[in-house]
Short mmCIF file of C-alpha atoms in Angstrom, two decimals:
data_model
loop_
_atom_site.label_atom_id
_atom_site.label_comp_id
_atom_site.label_asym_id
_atom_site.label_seq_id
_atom_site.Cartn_x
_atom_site.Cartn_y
_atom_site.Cartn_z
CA UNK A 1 0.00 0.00 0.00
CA UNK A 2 1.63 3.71 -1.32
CA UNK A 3 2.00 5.35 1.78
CA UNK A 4 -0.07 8.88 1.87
CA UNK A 5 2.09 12.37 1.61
CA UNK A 6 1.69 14.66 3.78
CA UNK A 7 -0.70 16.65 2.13
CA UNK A 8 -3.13 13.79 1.97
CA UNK A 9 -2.86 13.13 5.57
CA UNK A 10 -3.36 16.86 6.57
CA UNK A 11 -7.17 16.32 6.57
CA UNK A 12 -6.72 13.92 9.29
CA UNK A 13 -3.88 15.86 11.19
CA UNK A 14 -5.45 18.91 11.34
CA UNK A 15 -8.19 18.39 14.12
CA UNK A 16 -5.96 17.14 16.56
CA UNK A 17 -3.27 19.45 15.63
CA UNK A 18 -5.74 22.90 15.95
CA UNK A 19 -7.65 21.01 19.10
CA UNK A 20 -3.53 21.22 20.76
CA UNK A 21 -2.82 24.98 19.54
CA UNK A 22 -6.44 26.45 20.75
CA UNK A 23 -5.57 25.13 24.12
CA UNK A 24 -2.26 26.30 24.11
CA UNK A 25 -3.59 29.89 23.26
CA UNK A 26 -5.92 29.59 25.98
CA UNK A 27 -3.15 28.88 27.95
CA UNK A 28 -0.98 30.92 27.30
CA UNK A 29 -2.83 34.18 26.90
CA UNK A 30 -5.53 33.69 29.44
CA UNK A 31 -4.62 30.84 32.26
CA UNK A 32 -1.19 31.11 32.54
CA UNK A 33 -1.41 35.20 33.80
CA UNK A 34 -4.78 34.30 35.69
CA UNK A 35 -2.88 32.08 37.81
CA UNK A 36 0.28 34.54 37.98
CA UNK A 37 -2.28 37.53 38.85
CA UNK A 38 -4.39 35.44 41.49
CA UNK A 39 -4.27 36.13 45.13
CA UNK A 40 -3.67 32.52 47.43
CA UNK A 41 -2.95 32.46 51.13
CA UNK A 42 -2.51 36.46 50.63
CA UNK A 43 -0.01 36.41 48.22
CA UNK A 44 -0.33 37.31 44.68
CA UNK A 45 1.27 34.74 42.36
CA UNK A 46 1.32 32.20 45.12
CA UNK A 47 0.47 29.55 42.57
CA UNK A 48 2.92 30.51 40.27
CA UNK A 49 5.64 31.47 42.39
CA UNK A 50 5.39 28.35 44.74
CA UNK A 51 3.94 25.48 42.61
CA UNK A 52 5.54 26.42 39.23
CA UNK A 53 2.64 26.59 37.72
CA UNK A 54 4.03 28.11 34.06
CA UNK A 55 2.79 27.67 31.11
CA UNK A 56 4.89 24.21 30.64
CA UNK A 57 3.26 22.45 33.73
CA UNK A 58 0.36 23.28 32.33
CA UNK A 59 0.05 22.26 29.05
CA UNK A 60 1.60 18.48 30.53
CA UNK A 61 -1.53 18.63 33.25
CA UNK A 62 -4.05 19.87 30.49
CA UNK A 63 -3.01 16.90 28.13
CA UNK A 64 -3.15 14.10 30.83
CA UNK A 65 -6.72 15.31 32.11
CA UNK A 66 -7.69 15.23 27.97
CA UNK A 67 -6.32 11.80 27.83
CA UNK A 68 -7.28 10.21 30.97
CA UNK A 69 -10.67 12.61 31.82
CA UNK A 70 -11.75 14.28 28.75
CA UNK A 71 -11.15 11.07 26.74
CA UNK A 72 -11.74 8.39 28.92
CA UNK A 73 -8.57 6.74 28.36
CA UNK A 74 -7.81 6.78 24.65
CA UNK A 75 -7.51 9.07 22.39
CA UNK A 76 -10.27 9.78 19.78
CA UNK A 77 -9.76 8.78 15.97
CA UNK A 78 -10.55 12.36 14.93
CA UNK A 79 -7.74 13.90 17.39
CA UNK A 80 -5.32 11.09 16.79
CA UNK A 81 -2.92 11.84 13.39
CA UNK A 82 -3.05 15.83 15.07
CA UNK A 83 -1.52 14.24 18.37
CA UNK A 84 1.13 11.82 16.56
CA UNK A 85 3.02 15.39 15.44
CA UNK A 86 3.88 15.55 19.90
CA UNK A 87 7.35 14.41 18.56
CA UNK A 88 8.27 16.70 15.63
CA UNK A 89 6.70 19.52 17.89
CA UNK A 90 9.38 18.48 20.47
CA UNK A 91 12.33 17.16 18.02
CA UNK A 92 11.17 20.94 16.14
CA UNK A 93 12.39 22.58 19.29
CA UNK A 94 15.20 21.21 20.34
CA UNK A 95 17.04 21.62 16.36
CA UNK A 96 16.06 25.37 17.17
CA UNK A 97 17.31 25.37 20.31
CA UNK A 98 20.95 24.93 18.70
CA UNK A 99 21.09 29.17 18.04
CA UNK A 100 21.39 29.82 21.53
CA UNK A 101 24.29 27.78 21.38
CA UNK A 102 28.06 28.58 19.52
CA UNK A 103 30.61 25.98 18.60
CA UNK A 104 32.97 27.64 21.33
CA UNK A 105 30.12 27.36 23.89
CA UNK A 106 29.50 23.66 23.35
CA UNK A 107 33.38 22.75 23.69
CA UNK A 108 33.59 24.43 26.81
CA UNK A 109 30.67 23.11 28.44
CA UNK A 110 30.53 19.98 26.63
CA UNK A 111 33.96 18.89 27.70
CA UNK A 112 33.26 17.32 31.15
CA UNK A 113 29.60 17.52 30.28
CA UNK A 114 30.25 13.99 27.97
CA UNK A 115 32.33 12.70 30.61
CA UNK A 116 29.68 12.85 33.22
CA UNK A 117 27.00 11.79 31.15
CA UNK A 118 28.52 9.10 29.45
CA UNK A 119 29.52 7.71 32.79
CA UNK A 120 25.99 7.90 34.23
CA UNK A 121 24.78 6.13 30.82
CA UNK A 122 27.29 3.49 30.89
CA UNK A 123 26.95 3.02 34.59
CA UNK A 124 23.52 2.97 34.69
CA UNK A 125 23.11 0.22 31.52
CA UNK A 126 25.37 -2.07 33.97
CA UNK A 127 23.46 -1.13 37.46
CA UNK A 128 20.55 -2.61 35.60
CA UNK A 129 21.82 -5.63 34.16
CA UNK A 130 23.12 -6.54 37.74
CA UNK A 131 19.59 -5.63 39.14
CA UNK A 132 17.90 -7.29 36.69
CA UNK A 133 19.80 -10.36 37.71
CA UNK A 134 19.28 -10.55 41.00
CA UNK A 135 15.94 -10.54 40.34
CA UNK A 136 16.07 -13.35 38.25
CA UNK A 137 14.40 -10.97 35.09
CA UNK A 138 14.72 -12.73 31.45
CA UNK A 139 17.33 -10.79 29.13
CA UNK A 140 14.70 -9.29 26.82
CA UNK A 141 13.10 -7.46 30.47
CA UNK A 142 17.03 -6.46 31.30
CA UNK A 143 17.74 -5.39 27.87
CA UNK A 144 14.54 -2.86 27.52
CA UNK A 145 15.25 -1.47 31.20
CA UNK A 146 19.29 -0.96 30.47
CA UNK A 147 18.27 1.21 27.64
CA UNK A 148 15.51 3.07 28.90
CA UNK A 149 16.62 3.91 32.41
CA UNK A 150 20.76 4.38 30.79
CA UNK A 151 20.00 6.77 27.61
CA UNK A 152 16.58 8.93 27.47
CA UNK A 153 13.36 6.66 27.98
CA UNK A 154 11.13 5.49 25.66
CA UNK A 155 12.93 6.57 22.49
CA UNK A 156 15.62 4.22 23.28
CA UNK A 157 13.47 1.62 24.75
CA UNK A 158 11.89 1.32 21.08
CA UNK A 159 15.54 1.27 19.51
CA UNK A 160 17.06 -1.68 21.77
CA UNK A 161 13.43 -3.88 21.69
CA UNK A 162 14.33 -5.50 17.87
CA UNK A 163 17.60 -6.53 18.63
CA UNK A 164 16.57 -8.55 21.80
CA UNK A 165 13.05 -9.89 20.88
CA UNK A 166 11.25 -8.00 23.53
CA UNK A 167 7.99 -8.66 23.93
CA UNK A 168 5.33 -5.79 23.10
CA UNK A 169 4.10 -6.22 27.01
CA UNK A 170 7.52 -5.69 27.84
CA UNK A 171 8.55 -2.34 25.77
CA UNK A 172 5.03 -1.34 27.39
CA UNK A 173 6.01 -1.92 30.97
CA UNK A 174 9.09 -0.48 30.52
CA UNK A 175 7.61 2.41 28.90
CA UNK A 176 4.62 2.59 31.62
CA UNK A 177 7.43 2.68 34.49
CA UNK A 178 9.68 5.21 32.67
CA UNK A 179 6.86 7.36 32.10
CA UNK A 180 5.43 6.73 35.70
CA UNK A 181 9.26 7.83 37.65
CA UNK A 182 9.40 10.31 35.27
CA UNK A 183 6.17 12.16 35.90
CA UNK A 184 6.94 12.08 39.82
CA UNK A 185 10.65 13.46 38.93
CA UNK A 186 9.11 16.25 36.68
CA UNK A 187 6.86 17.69 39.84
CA UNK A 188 9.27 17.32 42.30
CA UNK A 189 12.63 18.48 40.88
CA UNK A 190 11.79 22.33 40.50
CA UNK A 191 10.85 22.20 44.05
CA UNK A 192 14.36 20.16 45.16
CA UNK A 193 16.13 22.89 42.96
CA UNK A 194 14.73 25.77 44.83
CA UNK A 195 15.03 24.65 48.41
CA UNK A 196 18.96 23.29 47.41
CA UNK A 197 19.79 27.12 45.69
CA UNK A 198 20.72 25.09 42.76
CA UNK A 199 21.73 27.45 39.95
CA UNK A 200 20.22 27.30 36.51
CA UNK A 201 23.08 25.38 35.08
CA UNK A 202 23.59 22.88 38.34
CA UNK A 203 19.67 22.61 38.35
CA UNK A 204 19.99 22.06 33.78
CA UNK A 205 23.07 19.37 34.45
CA UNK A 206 21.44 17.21 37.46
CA UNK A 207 18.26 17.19 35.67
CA UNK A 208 19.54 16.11 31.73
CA UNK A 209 21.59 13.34 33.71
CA UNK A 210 19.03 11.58 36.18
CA UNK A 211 15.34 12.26 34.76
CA UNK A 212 14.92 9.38 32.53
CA UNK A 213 12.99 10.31 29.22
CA UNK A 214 14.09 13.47 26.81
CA UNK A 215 10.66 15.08 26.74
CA UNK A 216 10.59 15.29 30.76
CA UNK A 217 13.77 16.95 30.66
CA UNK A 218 12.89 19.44 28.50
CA UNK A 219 9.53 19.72 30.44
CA UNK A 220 11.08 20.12 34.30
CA UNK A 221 13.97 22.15 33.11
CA UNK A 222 11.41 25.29 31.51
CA UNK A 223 9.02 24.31 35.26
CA UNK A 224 11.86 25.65 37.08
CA UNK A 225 12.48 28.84 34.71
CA UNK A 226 10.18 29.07 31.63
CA UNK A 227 12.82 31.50 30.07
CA UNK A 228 14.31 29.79 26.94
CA UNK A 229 17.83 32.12 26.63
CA UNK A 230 21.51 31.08 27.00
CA UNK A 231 22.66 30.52 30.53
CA UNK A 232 19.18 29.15 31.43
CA UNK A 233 18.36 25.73 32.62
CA UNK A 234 16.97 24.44 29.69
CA UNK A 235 20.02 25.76 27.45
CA UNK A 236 21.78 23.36 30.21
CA UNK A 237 19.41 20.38 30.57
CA UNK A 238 19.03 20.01 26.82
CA UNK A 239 23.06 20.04 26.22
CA UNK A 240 23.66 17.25 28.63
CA UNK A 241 20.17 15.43 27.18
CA UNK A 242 21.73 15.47 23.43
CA UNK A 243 25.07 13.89 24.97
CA UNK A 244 22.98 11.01 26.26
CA UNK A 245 20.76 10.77 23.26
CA UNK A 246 23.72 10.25 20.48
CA UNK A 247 24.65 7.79 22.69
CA UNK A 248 21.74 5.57 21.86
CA UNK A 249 23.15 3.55 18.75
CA UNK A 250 26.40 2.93 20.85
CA UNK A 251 23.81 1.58 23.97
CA UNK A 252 22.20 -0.28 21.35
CA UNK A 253 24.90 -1.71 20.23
CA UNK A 254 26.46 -2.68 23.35
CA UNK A 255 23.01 -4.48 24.23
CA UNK A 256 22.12 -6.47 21.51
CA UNK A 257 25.75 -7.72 21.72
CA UNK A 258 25.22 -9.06 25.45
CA UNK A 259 22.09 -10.74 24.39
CA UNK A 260 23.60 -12.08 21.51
CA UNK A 261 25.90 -13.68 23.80
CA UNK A 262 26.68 -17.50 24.13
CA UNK A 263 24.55 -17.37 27.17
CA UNK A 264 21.36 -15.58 25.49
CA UNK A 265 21.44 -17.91 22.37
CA UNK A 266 20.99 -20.91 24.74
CA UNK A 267 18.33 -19.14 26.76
CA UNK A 268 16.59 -17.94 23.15
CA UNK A 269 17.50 -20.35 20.52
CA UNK A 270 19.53 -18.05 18.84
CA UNK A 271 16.75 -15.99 17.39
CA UNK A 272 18.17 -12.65 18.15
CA UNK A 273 18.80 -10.46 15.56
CA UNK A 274 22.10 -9.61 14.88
CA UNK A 275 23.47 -6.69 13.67
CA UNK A 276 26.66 -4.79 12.61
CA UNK A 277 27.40 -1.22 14.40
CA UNK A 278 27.38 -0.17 11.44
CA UNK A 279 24.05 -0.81 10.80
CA UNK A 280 22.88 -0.22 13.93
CA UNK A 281 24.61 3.03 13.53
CA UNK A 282 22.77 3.83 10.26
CA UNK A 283 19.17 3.09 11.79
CA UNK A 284 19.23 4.60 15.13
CA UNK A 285 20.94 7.54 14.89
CA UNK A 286 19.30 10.71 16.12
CA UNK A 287 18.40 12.60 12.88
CA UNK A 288 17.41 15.43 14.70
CA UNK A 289 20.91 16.52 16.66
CA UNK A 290 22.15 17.01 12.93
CA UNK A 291 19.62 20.20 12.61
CA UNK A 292 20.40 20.90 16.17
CA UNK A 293 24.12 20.98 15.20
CA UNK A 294 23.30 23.08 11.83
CA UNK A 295 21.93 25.56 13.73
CA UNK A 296 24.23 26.29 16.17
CA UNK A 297 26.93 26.36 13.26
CA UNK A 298 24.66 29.72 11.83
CA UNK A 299 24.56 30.73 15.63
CA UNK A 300 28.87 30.79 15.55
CA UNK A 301 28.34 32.44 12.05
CA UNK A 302 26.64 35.23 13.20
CA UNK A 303 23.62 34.54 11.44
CA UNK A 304 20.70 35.30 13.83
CA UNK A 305 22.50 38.33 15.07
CA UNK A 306 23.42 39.75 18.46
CA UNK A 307 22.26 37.91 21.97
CA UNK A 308 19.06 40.57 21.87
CA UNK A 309 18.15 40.82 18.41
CA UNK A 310 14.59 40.82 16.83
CA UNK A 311 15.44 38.00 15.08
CA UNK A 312 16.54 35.75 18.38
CA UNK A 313 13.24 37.09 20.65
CA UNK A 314 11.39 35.94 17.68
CA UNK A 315 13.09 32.43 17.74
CA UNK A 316 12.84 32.18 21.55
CA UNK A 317 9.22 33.01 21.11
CA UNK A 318 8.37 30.63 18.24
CA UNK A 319 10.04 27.65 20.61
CA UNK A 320 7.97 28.27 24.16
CA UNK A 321 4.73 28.21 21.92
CA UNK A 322 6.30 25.07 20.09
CA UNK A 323 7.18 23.30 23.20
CA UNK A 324 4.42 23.86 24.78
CA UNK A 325 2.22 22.48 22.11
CA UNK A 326 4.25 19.21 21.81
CA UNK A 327 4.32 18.67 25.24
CA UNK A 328 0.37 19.20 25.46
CA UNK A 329 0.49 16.26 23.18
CA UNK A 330 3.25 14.35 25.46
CA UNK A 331 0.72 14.72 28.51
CA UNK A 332 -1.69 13.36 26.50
CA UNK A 333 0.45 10.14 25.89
CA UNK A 334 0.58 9.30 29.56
CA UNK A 335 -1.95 6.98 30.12
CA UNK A 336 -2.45 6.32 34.37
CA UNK A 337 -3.83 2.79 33.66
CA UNK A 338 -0.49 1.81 31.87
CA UNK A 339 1.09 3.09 34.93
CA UNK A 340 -0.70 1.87 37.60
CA UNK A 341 -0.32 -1.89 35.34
CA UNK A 342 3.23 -1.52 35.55
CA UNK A 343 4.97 -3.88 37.93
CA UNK A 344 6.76 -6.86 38.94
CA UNK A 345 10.36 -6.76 37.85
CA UNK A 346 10.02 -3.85 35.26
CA UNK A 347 9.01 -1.94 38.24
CA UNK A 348 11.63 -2.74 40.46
CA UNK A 349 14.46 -2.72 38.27
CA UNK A 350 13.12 0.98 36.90
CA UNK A 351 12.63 2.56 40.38
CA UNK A 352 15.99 0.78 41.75
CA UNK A 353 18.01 2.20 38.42
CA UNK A 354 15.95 5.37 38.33
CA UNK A 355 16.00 6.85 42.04
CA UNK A 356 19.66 5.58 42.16
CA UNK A 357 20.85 7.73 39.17
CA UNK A 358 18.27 10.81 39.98
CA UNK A 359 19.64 11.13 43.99
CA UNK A 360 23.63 10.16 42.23
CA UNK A 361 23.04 12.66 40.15
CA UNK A 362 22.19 15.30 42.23
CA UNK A 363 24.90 14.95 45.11
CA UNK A 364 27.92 15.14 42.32
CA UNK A 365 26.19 17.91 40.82
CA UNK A 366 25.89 19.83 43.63
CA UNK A 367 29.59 18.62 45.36
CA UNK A 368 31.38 19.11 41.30
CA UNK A 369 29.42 21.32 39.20
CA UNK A 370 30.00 25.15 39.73
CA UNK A 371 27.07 27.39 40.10
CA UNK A 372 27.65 29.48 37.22
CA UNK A 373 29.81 29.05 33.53
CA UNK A 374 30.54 31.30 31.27
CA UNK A 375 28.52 30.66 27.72
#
C-alpha cells in the first residue's frame, strides 16, 4: 500500500493538531497570567511562584486530564494523526534550540559535560543488568530497562526492543514505568532545585543526567524557569540530554551484543537479531541533533544576530509556543492505567536504576558542578 504524503494526511492531522494549539492559546494568553495575577494564602502569584505553575506544567496537566478525563482513556480517531506530530513539535524545538548555542560554547561546556554523562549512561546500563539479575528478570526485560533507564526513555526503549526480541508487554512496561518515575521526577525536581539554591546550570546538568525520558527533561527544566535564553536551565538540561541521546546507537549496540551472547542464544535459541554497528549506527541515529548541530553552526556564524536581536526574541518566542504544544500532546500520551499496570520486575528494576541515578546525580552535581559558567 503507497504510503499517503503529507498533504493527503493533513485532513486527518489537522483536528488534533488545531484542538492542541487552541488550548495552548488559551493557555498561554488567558490561564497562565490568571494564575500569575491570582491572590492565594494572601499572596499574589502564590500559585505561580510556589507550585511552578508556568505555562509548561500546564500544558503536561491539560493533556493528561484530555487523555485520561476528557477522553476516557484513549484518544479519539478524529484527534489522533493531530496528536502523533507531539514528537516533531518536540524534536522541532530542540534543532532550534541549537542558536542559543556557539561551537565555542558547546566545547567548553561539553567537555566534562560527555564525561559525566557518558559515565551515568554506561553506569547505569550495567546497574541494571546486575539488578535485573538478582531478580532473576529474562534478558529481553534487562535489555529494555538498560536502555531506557541508561540513555533517554522510551525513544531508546523502542531502539534496543528488535535486537533482543522484547515482547510488546515488555517495551510497554518499561515504557509505563519510565513514564510513571518520570512524571513524579518532573513535579518534584523544581521544588528540590529551589530549596537546594541550585543554579540554573547545576539545576539544567542534574536534571539532563538523572530524569529518565528526553521530553521530561525538557519539560522540568522550563518548570523551574520558563525563560528559553543562553545561561538558562533548559540551554543546560538540553546540552547534557543530546550527549545522552547520540549515545543511543552505541547503547544499542552494546546491548544487543550481550544478548547475543553464548549465554542468550541458549536461553533464546539463537533468534536474536544480529546486527553490525554499522548498521545499527545507520538506523538509530538521532536525525534530529544534525539540525540541532546546523543551527548552532549559523549561531557561531553570526547569522541570527546579536544575543538581543529581533530576530533571536522571535526564535525564543516561536520555541515556548512550540514546546508547549508538543508537550500538550506528550501529557496526553501518559496513560495512568499503563502506569498503575506496571509492575513486577520492570518496576523494580526501573525505580531501583531510576531513584539511584536521579539522587547520584544530584549529590555530584551539587559537590562538582559550579554554580555558574561562562557561555
Amino acid at each position: 500500500m503507497e504510503e499517503k504524503s503529507l498533504i493527503q494526511k493533513l485532513p486527518r492531522i489537522l483536528p488534533g493538531l488545531l484542538f492542541m494549539v487552541g488550548s495552548v492559546i488559551l493557555l498561554r494568553l488567558y490561564v497562565e497570567p490568571w494564575i500569575k495575577d491570582i491572590t492565594v494564602f494572601g499572596t499574589k502569584g502564590w500559585l505561580a511562584r510556589e507550585l511552578n505553575l508556568n505555562y509548561i506544567l500546564l500544558s503536561i496537566i491539560l493533556g493528561m486530564l484530555y487523555r485520561n478525563v476528557l477522553f476516557g482513556g484513549k484518544i479519539p480517531a478524529w484527534a489522533e494523526e493531530g496528536f502523533r506530530t507531539t514528537r516533531l513539535f518536540i524534536k522541532g524545538g530542540v534543532i532550534m534550540l541549537g542558536c542559543l548555542y556557539t561551537v565555542m560554547s558547546l566545547a567548553k561546556v561539553g567537555g566534562w559535560a560527555i564525561v559525566l554523562i557518558l559515565t551515568f549512561v554506561f553506569g547505569t546500563v550495567l546497574f541494571v543488568m546486575w539488578v535485573g539479575r538478582m531478580l532473576g528478570a529474562d534478558r529481553s526485560t534487562i535489555g529494555t530497562m538498560g536502555a531506557a533507564c541508561g540513555v533517554c526513555g522510551v525513544s531508546a526503549c523502542i531502539a534496543t526492543a528488535p535486537g533482543v526480541k522484547a515482547k510488546a508487554t515488555e517495551v510497554a512496561m518499561a515504557i509505563a514505568t519510565i513514564l510513571g518515575f518520570g512524571l513524579m521526577t518532573m513535579f518534584i525536581s523544581p521544588f528540590i532545585g529551589k530549596a537546594l539554591g541550585l543554579s540554573d546550570l547545576q539545576y539544567g546538568a542534574w536534571v539532563g543526567t538523572g530524569i529518565l525520558n528526553s521530553g521530561q527533561v525538557l519539560a522540568t527544566c522550563l518548570a523551574f524557569n520558563p525563560t528559553i535564553a543562553k545561561g538558562t536551565a533548559v540551554y543546560y538540561g538540553e546540552l547534557w540530554n543530546l550527549v545522552r541521546v547520540i549515545s543511543i546507537p552505541f547503547v544499542v549496540f552494546i546491548i544487543t551484543a550481550w544478548y547475543y551472547s553464548k549465554e542468550a542464544k541458549e536461553e533464546q535459541g539463537g533468534q536474536a537479531q544480529k546486527q553490525s554497528f554499522g548498521q545499527i549506527l545507520k538506523e538509530k541515529f538521532p536525525m534530529f541533533v544534525l539540525g540541532f548541530m546546523a543551527m548552532t553552526i549559523l549561531s557561531t556564524l553570526g547569522l541570527f544576530g546579536p544575543e538581543k536581536s529581533e530576530t533571536n526574541h522571535l526564535l525564543r518566542e516561536a520555541m515556548q509556543w512550540i514546546f508547549a504544544i508538543g508537550l500538550i500532546g506528550q501529557g496526553a500520551y501518559i496513560d495512568f492505567r499503563e502506569i498503575k499496570q506496571a509492575g513486577g520486575k520492570p518496576l523494580k528494576i526501573g525505580l531501583a536504576a531510576g531513584a539511584t541515578k536521579y539522587v547520584l546525580a544530584l549529590i555530584i552535581i551539587k559537590l562538582f558542578v559550579p554554580s555558574d559558567y561562562d557561555v
